[in-house]
């Protein structure tokens, strides 16, 4: 099976599970699977996949179809021009948070160092 066929099949599975943006998610998960970027996938869509890569991709599609976030499956998320390592224990940055940061920075002097702290809570076991 080639990259394009696998992505199309994965996208259909995600769509049937009411996952928003199923094609984009399938492309991102394929990029994770073969350790390339999305540009590579779009330019090499006829490249054959190994059985190992196809199985790995199908497992990622299965996990995404259970509504696991893409960031948790790929272990990365871009936020404000930076890429962050994400685990299942990480709160995933959202676009709204970028807007809050941008708006907050408008109120800080331009010549001062800017630091923003994340407020978290810990679970009491």
JSON list of N, CA and C in Angstrom, two decimals, residues 75-125:
[
{"chain": "A", "resi": 75, "resn": "UNK", "atom": "N", "xyz": [3.32, 13.54, 20.20]},
{"chain": "A", "resi": 75, "resn": "UNK", "atom": "CA", "xyz": [4.19, 14.09, 21.25]},
{"chain": "A", "resi": 75, "resn": "UNK", "atom": "C", "xyz": [4.74, 15.47, 20.89]},
{"chain": "A", "resi": 76, "resn": "UNK", "atom": "N", "xyz": [3.99, 16.23, 20.10]},
{"chain": "A", "resi": 76, "resn": "UNK", "atom": "CA", "xyz": [4.43, 17.60, 19.84]},
{"chain": "A", "resi": 76, "resn": "UNK", "atom": "C", "xyz": [3.26, 18.50, 19.50]},
{"chain": "A", "resi": 77, "resn": "UNK", "atom": "N", "xyz": [3.46, 19.77, 19.81]},
{"chain": "A", "resi": 77, "resn": "UNK", "atom": "CA", "xyz": [2.45, 20.79, 19.51]},
{"chain": "A", "resi": 77, "resn": "UNK", "atom": "C", "xyz": [3.18, 22.10, 19.28]},
{"chain": "A", "resi": 78, "resn": "UNK", "atom": "N", "xyz": [2.80, 22.79, 18.23]},
{"chain": "A", "resi": 78, "resn": "UNK", "atom": "CA", "xyz": [3.37, 24.11, 17.97]},
{"chain": "A", "resi": 78, "resn": "UNK", "atom": "C", "xyz": [2.55, 25.14, 18.73]},
{"chain": "A", "resi": 79, "resn": "UNK", "atom": "N", "xyz": [3.25, 26.05, 19.36]},
{"chain": "A", "resi": 79, "resn": "UNK", "atom": "CA", "xyz": [2.59, 27.13, 20.10]},
{"chain": "A", "resi": 79, "resn": "UNK", "atom": "C", "xyz": [3.45, 28.37, 19.99]},
{"chain": "A", "resi": 80, "resn": "UNK", "atom": "N", "xyz": [2.90, 29.40, 19.43]},
{"chain": "A", "resi": 80, "resn": "UNK", "atom": "CA", "xyz": [3.54, 30.71, 19.34]},
{"chain": "A", "resi": 80, "resn": "UNK", "atom": "C", "xyz": [4.94, 30.60, 18.74]},
{"chain": "A", "resi": 81, "resn": "UNK", "atom": "N", "xyz": [5.03, 30.01, 17.57]},
{"chain": "A", "resi": 81, "resn": "UNK", "atom": "CA", "xyz": [6.28, 29.84, 16.81]},
{"chain": "A", "resi": 81, "resn": "UNK", "atom": "C", "xyz": [7.29, 28.91, 17.46]},
{"chain": "A", "resi": 82, "resn": "UNK", "atom": "N", "xyz": [6.88, 28.11, 18.40]},
{"chain": "A", "resi": 82, "resn": "UNK", "atom": "CA", "xyz": [7.78, 27.15, 19.04]},
{"chain": "A", "resi": 82, "resn": "UNK", "atom": "C", "xyz": [7.12, 25.78, 19.06]},
{"chain": "A", "resi": 83, "resn": "UNK", "atom": "N", "xyz": [7.94, 24.76, 19.02]},
{"chain": "A", "resi": 83, "resn": "UNK", "atom": "CA", "xyz": [7.44, 23.39, 19.09]},
{"chain": "A", "resi": 83, "resn": "UNK", "atom": "C", "xyz": [7.69, 22.87, 20.50]},
{"chain": "A", "resi": 84, "resn": "UNK", "atom": "N", "xyz": [6.66, 22.27, 21.11]},
{"chain": "A", "resi": 84, "resn": "UNK", "atom": "CA", "xyz": [6.76, 21.76, 22.46]},
{"chain": "A", "resi": 84, "resn": "UNK", "atom": "C", "xyz": [6.56, 20.26, 22.48]},
{"chain": "A", "resi": 85, "resn": "UNK", "atom": "N", "xyz": [7.28, 19.60, 23.38]},
{"chain": "A", "resi": 85, "resn": "UNK", "atom": "CA", "xyz": [7.12, 18.17, 23.60]},
{"chain": "A", "resi": 85, "resn": "UNK", "atom": "C", "xyz": [5.90, 17.97, 24.48]},
{"chain": "A", "resi": 86, "resn": "UNK", "atom": "N", "xyz": [5.01, 17.10, 24.05]},
{"chain": "A", "resi": 86, "resn": "UNK", "atom": "CA", "xyz": [3.73, 16.87, 24.73]},
{"chain": "A", "resi": 86, "resn": "UNK", "atom": "C", "xyz": [3.67, 15.42, 25.20]},
{"chain": "A", "resi": 87, "resn": "UNK", "atom": "N", "xyz": [3.18, 15.22, 26.42]},
{"chain": "A", "resi": 87, "resn": "UNK", "atom": "CA", "xyz": [2.91, 13.87, 26.91]},
{"chain": "A", "resi": 87, "resn": "UNK", "atom": "C", "xyz": [1.42, 13.80, 27.27]},
{"chain": "A", "resi": 88, "resn": "UNK", "atom": "N", "xyz": [0.99, 12.63, 27.68]},
{"chain": "A", "resi": 88, "resn": "UNK", "atom": "CA", "xyz": [-0.42, 12.50, 28.09]},
{"chain": "A", "resi": 88, "resn": "UNK", "atom": "C", "xyz": [-0.74, 13.33, 29.32]},
{"chain": "A", "resi": 89, "resn": "UNK", "atom": "N", "xyz": [0.29, 13.74, 30.06]},
{"chain": "A", "resi": 89, "resn": "UNK", "atom": "CA", "xyz": [0.11, 14.54, 31.26]},
{"chain": "A", "resi": 89, "resn": "UNK", "atom": "C", "xyz": [0.16, 16.05, 31.00]},
{"chain": "A", "resi": 90, "resn": "UNK", "atom": "N", "xyz": [0.38, 16.42, 29.74]},
{"chain": "A", "resi": 90, "resn": "UNK", "atom": "CA", "xyz": [0.54, 17.83, 29.38]},
{"chain": "A", "resi": 90, "resn": "UNK", "atom": "C", "xyz": [-0.79, 18.42, 28.94]},
{"chain": "A", "resi": 91, "resn": "UNK", "atom": "N", "xyz": [-1.07, 19.62, 29.41]},
{"chain": "A", "resi": 91, "resn": "UNK", "atom": "CA", "xyz": [-2.21, 20.35, 28.86]},
{"chain": "A", "resi": 91, "resn": "UNK", "atom": "C", "xyz": [-1.80, 20.86, 27.49]},
{"chain": "A", "resi": 92, "resn": "UNK", "atom": "N", "xyz": [-2.60, 20.62, 26.50]},
{"chain": "A", "resi": 92, "resn": "UNK", "atom": "CA", "xyz": [-2.26, 21.00, 25.13]},
{"chain": "A", "resi": 92, "resn": "UNK", "atom": "C", "xyz": [-2.58, 22.47, 24.91]},
{"chain": "A", "resi": 93, "resn": "UNK", "atom": "N", "xyz": [-1.58, 23.24, 24.46]},
{"chain": "A", "resi": 93, "resn": "UNK", "atom": "CA", "xyz": [-1.84, 24.66, 24.17]},
{"chain": "A", "resi": 93, "resn": "UNK", "atom": "C", "xyz": [-2.90, 24.81, 23.08]},
{"chain": "A", "resi": 94, "resn": "UNK", "atom": "N", "xyz": [-3.78, 25.75, 23.27]},
{"chain": "A", "resi": 94, "resn": "UNK", "atom": "CA", "xyz": [-4.86, 25.98, 22.32]},
{"chain": "A", "resi": 94, "resn": "UNK", "atom": "C", "xyz": [-4.67, 27.34, 21.64]},
{"chain": "A", "resi": 95, "resn": "UNK", "atom": "N", "xyz": [-5.28, 27.52, 20.48]},
{"chain": "A", "resi": 95, "resn": "UNK", "atom": "CA", "xyz": [-5.17, 28.81, 19.79]},
{"chain": "A", "resi": 95, "resn": "UNK", "atom": "C", "xyz": [-5.65, 29.98, 20.65]},
{"chain": "A", "resi": 96, "resn": "UNK", "atom": "N", "xyz": [-6.66, 29.75, 21.48]},
{"chain": "A", "resi": 96, "resn": "UNK", "atom": "CA", "xyz": [-7.15, 30.82, 22.36]},
{"chain": "A", "resi": 96, "resn": "UNK", "atom": "C", "xyz": [-6.06, 31.29, 23.31]},
{"chain": "A", "resi": 97, "resn": "UNK", "atom": "N", "xyz": [-5.22, 30.36, 23.74]},
{"chain": "A", "resi": 97, "resn": "UNK", "atom": "CA", "xyz": [-4.13, 30.72, 24.66]},
{"chain": "A", "resi": 97, "resn": "UNK", "atom": "C", "xyz": [-3.14, 31.62, 23.95]},
{"chain": "A", "resi": 98, "resn": "UNK", "atom": "N", "xyz": [-2.86, 31.38, 22.69]},
{"chain": "A", "resi": 98, "resn": "UNK", "atom": "CA", "xyz": [-1.97, 32.26, 21.92]},
{"chain": "A", "resi": 98, "resn": "UNK", "atom": "C", "xyz": [-2.53, 33.67, 21.88]},
{"chain": "A", "resi": 99, "resn": "UNK", "atom": "N", "xyz": [-3.82, 33.77, 21.68]},
{"chain": "A", "resi": 99, "resn": "UNK", "atom": "CA", "xyz": [-4.46, 35.09, 21.64]},
{"chain": "A", "resi": 99, "resn": "UNK", "atom": "C", "xyz": [-4.32, 35.80, 22.98]},
{"chain": "A", "resi": 100, "resn": "UNK", "atom": "N", "xyz": [-4.50, 35.08, 24.07]},
{"chain": "A", "resi": 100, "resn": "UNK", "atom": "CA", "xyz": [-4.37, 35.67, 25.40]},
{"chain": "A", "resi": 100, "resn": "UNK", "atom": "C", "xyz": [-2.95, 36.16, 25.62]},
{"chain": "A", "resi": 101, "resn": "UNK", "atom": "N", "xyz": [-1.96, 35.37, 25.22]},
{"chain": "A", "resi": 101, "resn": "UNK", "atom": "CA", "xyz": [-0.56, 35.78, 25.37]},
{"chain": "A", "resi": 101, "resn": "UNK", "atom": "C", "xyz": [-0.30, 37.03, 24.55]},
{"chain": "A", "resi": 102, "resn": "UNK", "atom": "N", "xyz": [-0.74, 37.05, 23.29]},
{"chain": "A", "resi": 102, "resn": "UNK", "atom": "CA", "xyz": [-0.52, 38.21, 22.43]},
{"chain": "A", "resi": 102, "resn": "UNK", "atom": "C", "xyz": [-1.16, 39.46, 23.01]},
{"chain": "A", "resi": 103, "resn": "UNK", "atom": "N", "xyz": [-2.37, 39.33, 23.49]},
{"chain": "A", "resi": 103, "resn": "UNK", "atom": "CA", "xyz": [-3.06, 40.49, 24.06]},
{"chain": "A", "resi": 103, "resn": "UNK", "atom": "C", "xyz": [-2.38, 40.95, 25.36]},
{"chain": "A", "resi": 104, "resn": "UNK", "atom": "N", "xyz": [-1.93, 40.01, 26.17]},
{"chain": "A", "resi": 104, "resn": "UNK", "atom": "CA", "xyz": [-1.26, 40.35, 27.43]},
{"chain": "A", "resi": 104, "resn": "UNK", "atom": "C", "xyz": [0.05, 41.09, 27.18]},
{"chain": "A", "resi": 105, "resn": "UNK", "atom": "N", "xyz": [0.77, 40.68, 26.16]},
{"chain": "A", "resi": 105, "resn": "UNK", "atom": "CA", "xyz": [2.06, 41.31, 25.85]},
{"chain": "A", "resi": 105, "resn": "UNK", "atom": "C", "xyz": [1.91, 42.77, 25.43]},
{"chain": "A", "resi": 106, "resn": "UNK", "atom": "N", "xyz": [0.76, 43.13, 24.93]},
{"chain": "A", "resi": 106, "resn": "UNK", "atom": "CA", "xyz": [0.51, 44.52, 24.53]},
{"chain": "A", "resi": 106, "resn": "UNK", "atom": "C", "xyz": [0.58, 45.47, 25.74]},
{"chain": "A", "resi": 107, "resn": "UNK", "atom": "N", "xyz": [0.34, 44.93, 26.93]},
{"chain": "A", "resi": 107, "resn": "UNK", "atom": "CA", "xyz": [0.30, 45.75, 28.12]},
{"chain": "A", "resi": 107, "resn": "UNK", "atom": "C", "xyz": [1.62, 45.79, 28.87]},
{"chain": "A", "resi": 108, "resn": "UNK", "atom": "N", "xyz": [2.62, 45.10, 28.37]},
{"chain": "A", "resi": 108, "resn": "UNK", "atom": "CA", "xyz": [3.93, 45.09, 29.00]},
{"chain": "A", "resi": 108, "resn": "UNK", "atom": "C", "xyz": [4.87, 46.03, 28.27]},
{"chain": "A", "resi": 109, "resn": "UNK", "atom": "N", "xyz": [5.77, 46.69, 29.00]},
{"chain": "A", "resi": 109, "resn": "UNK", "atom": "CA", "xyz": [6.73, 47.58, 28.33]},
{"chain": "A", "resi": 109, "resn": "UNK", "atom": "C", "xyz": [7.58, 46.80, 27.32]},
{"chain": "A", "resi": 110, "resn": "UNK", "atom": "N", "xyz": [7.92, 47.44, 26.21]},
{"chain": "A", "resi": 110, "resn": "UNK", "atom": "CA", "xyz": [8.69, 46.79, 25.16]},
{"chain": "A", "resi": 110, "resn": "UNK", "atom": "C", "xyz": [10.12, 46.48, 25.56]},
{"chain": "A", "resi": 111, "resn": "UNK", "atom": "N", "xyz": [10.68, 47.27, 26.46]},
{"chain": "A", "resi": 111, "resn": "UNK", "atom": "CA", "xyz": [12.10, 47.11, 26.78]},
{"chain": "A", "resi": 111, "resn": "UNK", "atom": "C", "xyz": [12.35, 46.21, 27.99]},
{"chain": "A", "resi": 112, "resn": "UNK", "atom": "N", "xyz": [11.36, 45.56, 28.47]},
{"chain": "A", "resi": 112, "resn": "UNK", "atom": "CA", "xyz": [11.51, 44.68, 29.63]},
{"chain": "A", "resi": 112, "resn": "UNK", "atom": "C", "xyz": [11.46, 43.22, 29.21]},
{"chain": "A", "resi": 113, "resn": "UNK", "atom": "N", "xyz": [12.15, 42.40, 29.98]},
{"chain": "A", "resi": 113, "resn": "UNK", "atom": "CA", "xyz": [12.09, 40.96, 29.76]},
{"chain": "A", "resi": 113, "resn": "UNK", "atom": "C", "xyz": [10.69, 40.48, 30.11]},
{"chain": "A", "resi": 114, "resn": "UNK", "atom": "N", "xyz": [10.18, 39.58, 29.29]},
{"chain": "A", "resi": 114, "resn": "UNK", "atom": "CA", "xyz": [8.82, 39.10, 29.49]},
{"chain": "A", "resi": 114, "resn": "UNK", "atom": "C", "xyz": [8.85, 37.62, 29.87]},
{"chain": "A", "resi": 115, "resn": "UNK", "atom": "N", "xyz": [8.20, 37.30, 30.97]},
{"chain": "A", "resi": 115, "resn": "UNK", "atom": "CA", "xyz": [8.08, 35.91, 31.39]},
{"chain": "A", "resi": 115, "resn": "UNK", "atom": "C", "xyz": [6.61, 35.63, 31.67]},
{"chain": "A", "resi": 116, "resn": "UNK", "atom": "N", "xyz": [6.18, 34.48, 31.21]},
{"chain": "A", "resi": 116, "resn": "UNK", "atom": "CA", "xyz": [4.80, 34.06, 31.45]},
{"chain": "A", "resi": 116, "resn": "UNK", "atom": "C", "xyz": [4.88, 32.70, 32.12]},
{"chain": "A", "resi": 117, "resn": "UNK", "atom": "N", "xyz": [4.21, 32.57, 33.23]},
{"chain": "A", "resi": 117, "resn": "UNK", "atom": "CA", "xyz": [4.22, 31.32, 33.99]},
{"chain": "A", "resi": 117, "resn": "UNK", "atom": "C", "xyz": [2.92, 30.57, 33.77]},
{"chain": "A", "resi": 118, "resn": "UNK", "atom": "N", "xyz": [3.03, 29.28, 33.73]},
{"chain": "A", "resi": 118, "resn": "UNK", "atom": "CA", "xyz": [1.86, 28.43, 33.63]},
{"chain": "A", "resi": 118, "resn": "UNK", "atom": "C", "xyz": [1.40, 28.10, 35.04]},
{"chain": "A", "resi": 119, "resn": "UNK", "atom": "N", "xyz": [0.12, 28.22, 35.27]},
{"chain": "A", "resi": 119, "resn": "UNK", "atom": "CA", "xyz": [-0.44, 27.87, 36.56]},
{"chain": "A", "resi": 119, "resn": "UNK", "atom": "C", "xyz": [-0.99, 26.46, 36.45]},
{"chain": "A", "resi": 120, "resn": "UNK", "atom": "N", "xyz": [-0.54, 25.60, 37.31]},
{"chain": "A", "resi": 120, "resn": "UNK", "atom": "CA", "xyz": [-1.00, 24.21, 37.27]},
{"chain": "A", "resi": 120, "resn": "UNK", "atom": "C", "xyz": [-1.45, 23.78, 38.65]},
{"chain": "A", "resi": 121, "resn": "UNK", "atom": "N", "xyz": [-2.17, 22.74, 38.66]},
{"chain": "A", "resi": 121, "resn": "UNK", "atom": "CA", "xyz": [-2.53, 22.13, 39.94]},
{"chain": "A", "resi": 121, "resn": "UNK", "atom": "C", "xyz": [-2.02, 20.70, 39.94]},
{"chain": "A", "resi": 122, "resn": "UNK", "atom": "N", "xyz": [-1.70, 20.20, 41.08]},
{"chain": "A", "resi": 122, "resn": "UNK", "atom": "CA", "xyz": [-1.24, 18.82, 41.16]},
{"chain": "A", "resi": 122, "resn": "UNK", "atom": "C", "xyz": [-2.33, 17.97, 41.78]},
{"chain": "A", "resi": 123, "resn": "UNK", "atom": "N", "xyz": [-2.34, 16.71, 41.41]},
{"chain": "A", "resi": 123, "resn": "UNK", "atom": "CA", "xyz": [-3.31, 15.79, 41.98]},
{"chain": "A", "resi": 123, "resn": "UNK", "atom": "C", "xyz": [-2.81, 15.31, 43.34]},
{"chain": "A", "resi": 124, "resn": "UNK", "atom": "N", "xyz": [-3.69, 15.32, 44.27]},
{"chain": "A", "resi": 124, "resn": "UNK", "atom": "CA", "xyz": [-3.34, 14.77, 45.59]},
{"chain": "A", "resi": 124, "resn": "UNK", "atom": "C", "xyz": [-3.71, 13.30, 45.62]},
{"chain": "A", "resi": 125, "resn": "UNK", "atom": "N", "xyz": [-2.71, 12.47, 45.82]},
{"chain": "A", "resi": 125, "resn": "UNK", "atom": "CA", "xyz": [-2.99, 11.02, 45.81]},
{"chain": "A", "resi": 125, "resn": "UNK", "atom": "C", "xyz": [-3.18, 10.50, 47.20]}
]
